[in-house]
């Protein structure tokens, strides 16, 4: 993977830059010591690393603006950072950049139950947003599996999703407003505790812009009342195709589960060995969760059972207690950890039309044989967001490259069948060079023009999202 | 001009000598009046893909909304956001199109729970002001590949591009619905009641306070669940009085009239649409005077005022936005129909317009 050549002039001027940064931030918030900047050398995509020139940790919107004004004037690239859990290399530094981390900005600024919103600083973690309102019966719906660690900042930048977004939507559907600091230091308020934009929907394009349009320092988020109850079932099948058909039938029947998760045999076996959740040893399993009162849950699960039985499941397991419910989710929730125990892996994130599921799984199986690497599939089946995990051995020379080549094949397949490269993890550097598979030049041009407006000098996270060749003339 | 294909549409925009007035069905004449050559989208019509098992539909932008609704109804599905029909309110004829609905981000009562049109829109194809065909999003429900221009196009009133194709995620139509009717609450009590209802786990997807004084709540779903939730809500809200209950059929008729702002169809006056923090709504209405219909639990206010009233002047500063929806062309020239934006936001908006439509030919001035 290629990154732009670091700008020698910026690096040469670094002493002056550090001095300017220290003039607007407390000393401990300006990190320049190479042993300390190493902490920021990568995000969740650990295959790529590069320490930044400096990392700064402002505590207020005004401090963020001051930092950006300095970097803007000096022509220094800035990479915003939340918790650094991106799986796409979105927060990967370059050697000439300043990492602007919002980790010290974690306050709750306002909670308003009558109007159902919370306003927070964006360094706050996803789970602690729910933590701030759950005692009063509310929650923040988007729930990425990384929710204990990841920050609202990164959630907004990546438009993150989670297991429950089939019913509640992803970040963009739960975001009401942001405070955005532009690269030149201008502070803009967009949206707020009311619905929809009065003019152009700028909020809609800021969400998911991967830190390229501005630094988001505060956010107004929609909160929802907790459901009366929720209960999962586990359904096992002897073929992937059958599980896929069952998903489609559940959806057509007018039931709206909060989550439909899918695991295939390699994934089931690996997680079973790791988490001992007691999953059946079958080709494919679904975890379907529904919400409501006890009676409502019973009724929905009754319907789901009827539908599933038409597909001859090898197992239909209802949870009779909290403990059983926990066990049903346990394997799914430890899937990534389990795979990590037995192997190195890369996790793909393409989305496909649900109807293409059997075809795509079959093709992935063929590619797996062709490339000689195992693949485990675990994903959000209700919305077609796949997470094939390709297993490789990092110590074996060439294995990562083979793995990436196979990953690219799978993502191309997703696009070919009418889907996309990434459903929730974002493009970052990881899928940057595949963008032209999904988009024509005019499509990319339209997106890059948006960045031209927000960040005319292309200083914010400039080497991400767009193929380097496509953005070349724009980057300084 | 009435192109029959996307390529012809691109050709028409590329070759345009001056301003174009983009017209779908011509049912939502909102915004500053625009002078120019009419570009009709009606030739770009038809559903191109519908997969009930994947809850997705793709159609050309000039497709009549009614046609799409009929196709969906046959499979027991629907657009989640309950798009309003502006014809009654604006006193216009014509046939609403999908493109016009998207360009207006038209969203009805269910918006409070199911999201706006922009939340269900998953893909667009459009022709920008240079005549280039651009696609963004796609036909899958979860997609973060590149910037989200889908949202940007929703509610852009044809000022950034002319839509040629749109894709939606859908929801199953519910088996049953019920509406609780509370009498005698004033607007402050009504908004308080809505907060209690929308803050409960009973999945209220309509909450409106009508000019005739009724305050109404809707629940939808499987029949037994609707019965249960209507009962549970009644108990939860006992301090606001004992509600009457409307069945599915009566409920449907009531919510169409809320959606289309039926109480203001006749009897004149200008009509404004305010999106505000719900608990601010009654105070703002008191300040402005006029007659109000509250939807979205108070978050949306339809306000009828005397012809020519400068509502924003009367309200002073507030969190949210006010759009002048029904007024004479003169009034819509004199008072900005769309909420003026603070300088840094306006600069971004203008910057985007200049990039997408550098010649300023797409509905120029409509949103200013
Ligand atoms: C184990 C694991 C499980 C995961 N599960 C999921 C999942 O289920 N669903 C899902 O969607 N994702 C998942 N992810 C991916 C990741 O957690 C999300 O992308 C998350 O939103 C990143 O948040 P972060 O705060 O860590 O952001 P970072 O990694 O710090 O940054 C991500 C991007 O956001 C930008 N950014 C950061 N802060 C700001 C700011 N203040 N203003 C503007 N831009 C900013 C960065 O420049 C970068 O491009 C998972 C990751 C891991 C490691
Ligand atoms: C006497 C008189 C009185 C009037 N009174 C009023 C009044 O009270 N209130 C009022 O609002 N108007 C009024 N008008 C204006 C008139 O209604 C409009 O000129 C016209 O009917 C609206 O058609 P439309 O194409 O804009 O609507 P629609 O086709 O419904 O379109 C709605 C919006 O979406 C845009 N659009 C449609 N299709 C697309 C697409 N495919 N891609 C991108 N954008 C698209 C349109 O440009 C428009 O902005 C009046 C006009 C007259 C002559």
mmCIF file of C-alpha atoms in Angstrom, chain B residues 8 42 101 133 144 212 260 275:
data_model
loop_
_atom_site.group_PDB
_atom_site.id
_atom_site.type_symbol
_atom_site.label_atom_id
_atom_site.label_comp_id
_atom_site.label_asym_id
_atom_site.label_seq_id
_atom_site.Cartn_x
_atom_site.Cartn_y
_atom_site.Cartn_z
ATOM 1 C CA UNK B 8 -31.021 12.605 -22.997
ATOM 2 C CA UNK B 42 -41.846 12.524 -16.374
ATOM 3 C CA UNK B 101 -40.542 13.688 -3.207
ATOM 4 C CA UNK B 133 -24.076 11.654 -14.747
ATOM 5 C CA UNK B 144 -20.383 3.765 3.687
ATOM 6 C CA UNK B 212 -59.533 21.257 16.764
ATOM 7 C CA UNK B 260 -51.326 16.475 4.264
ATOM 8 C CA UNK B 275 -38.833 22.193 12.650
#
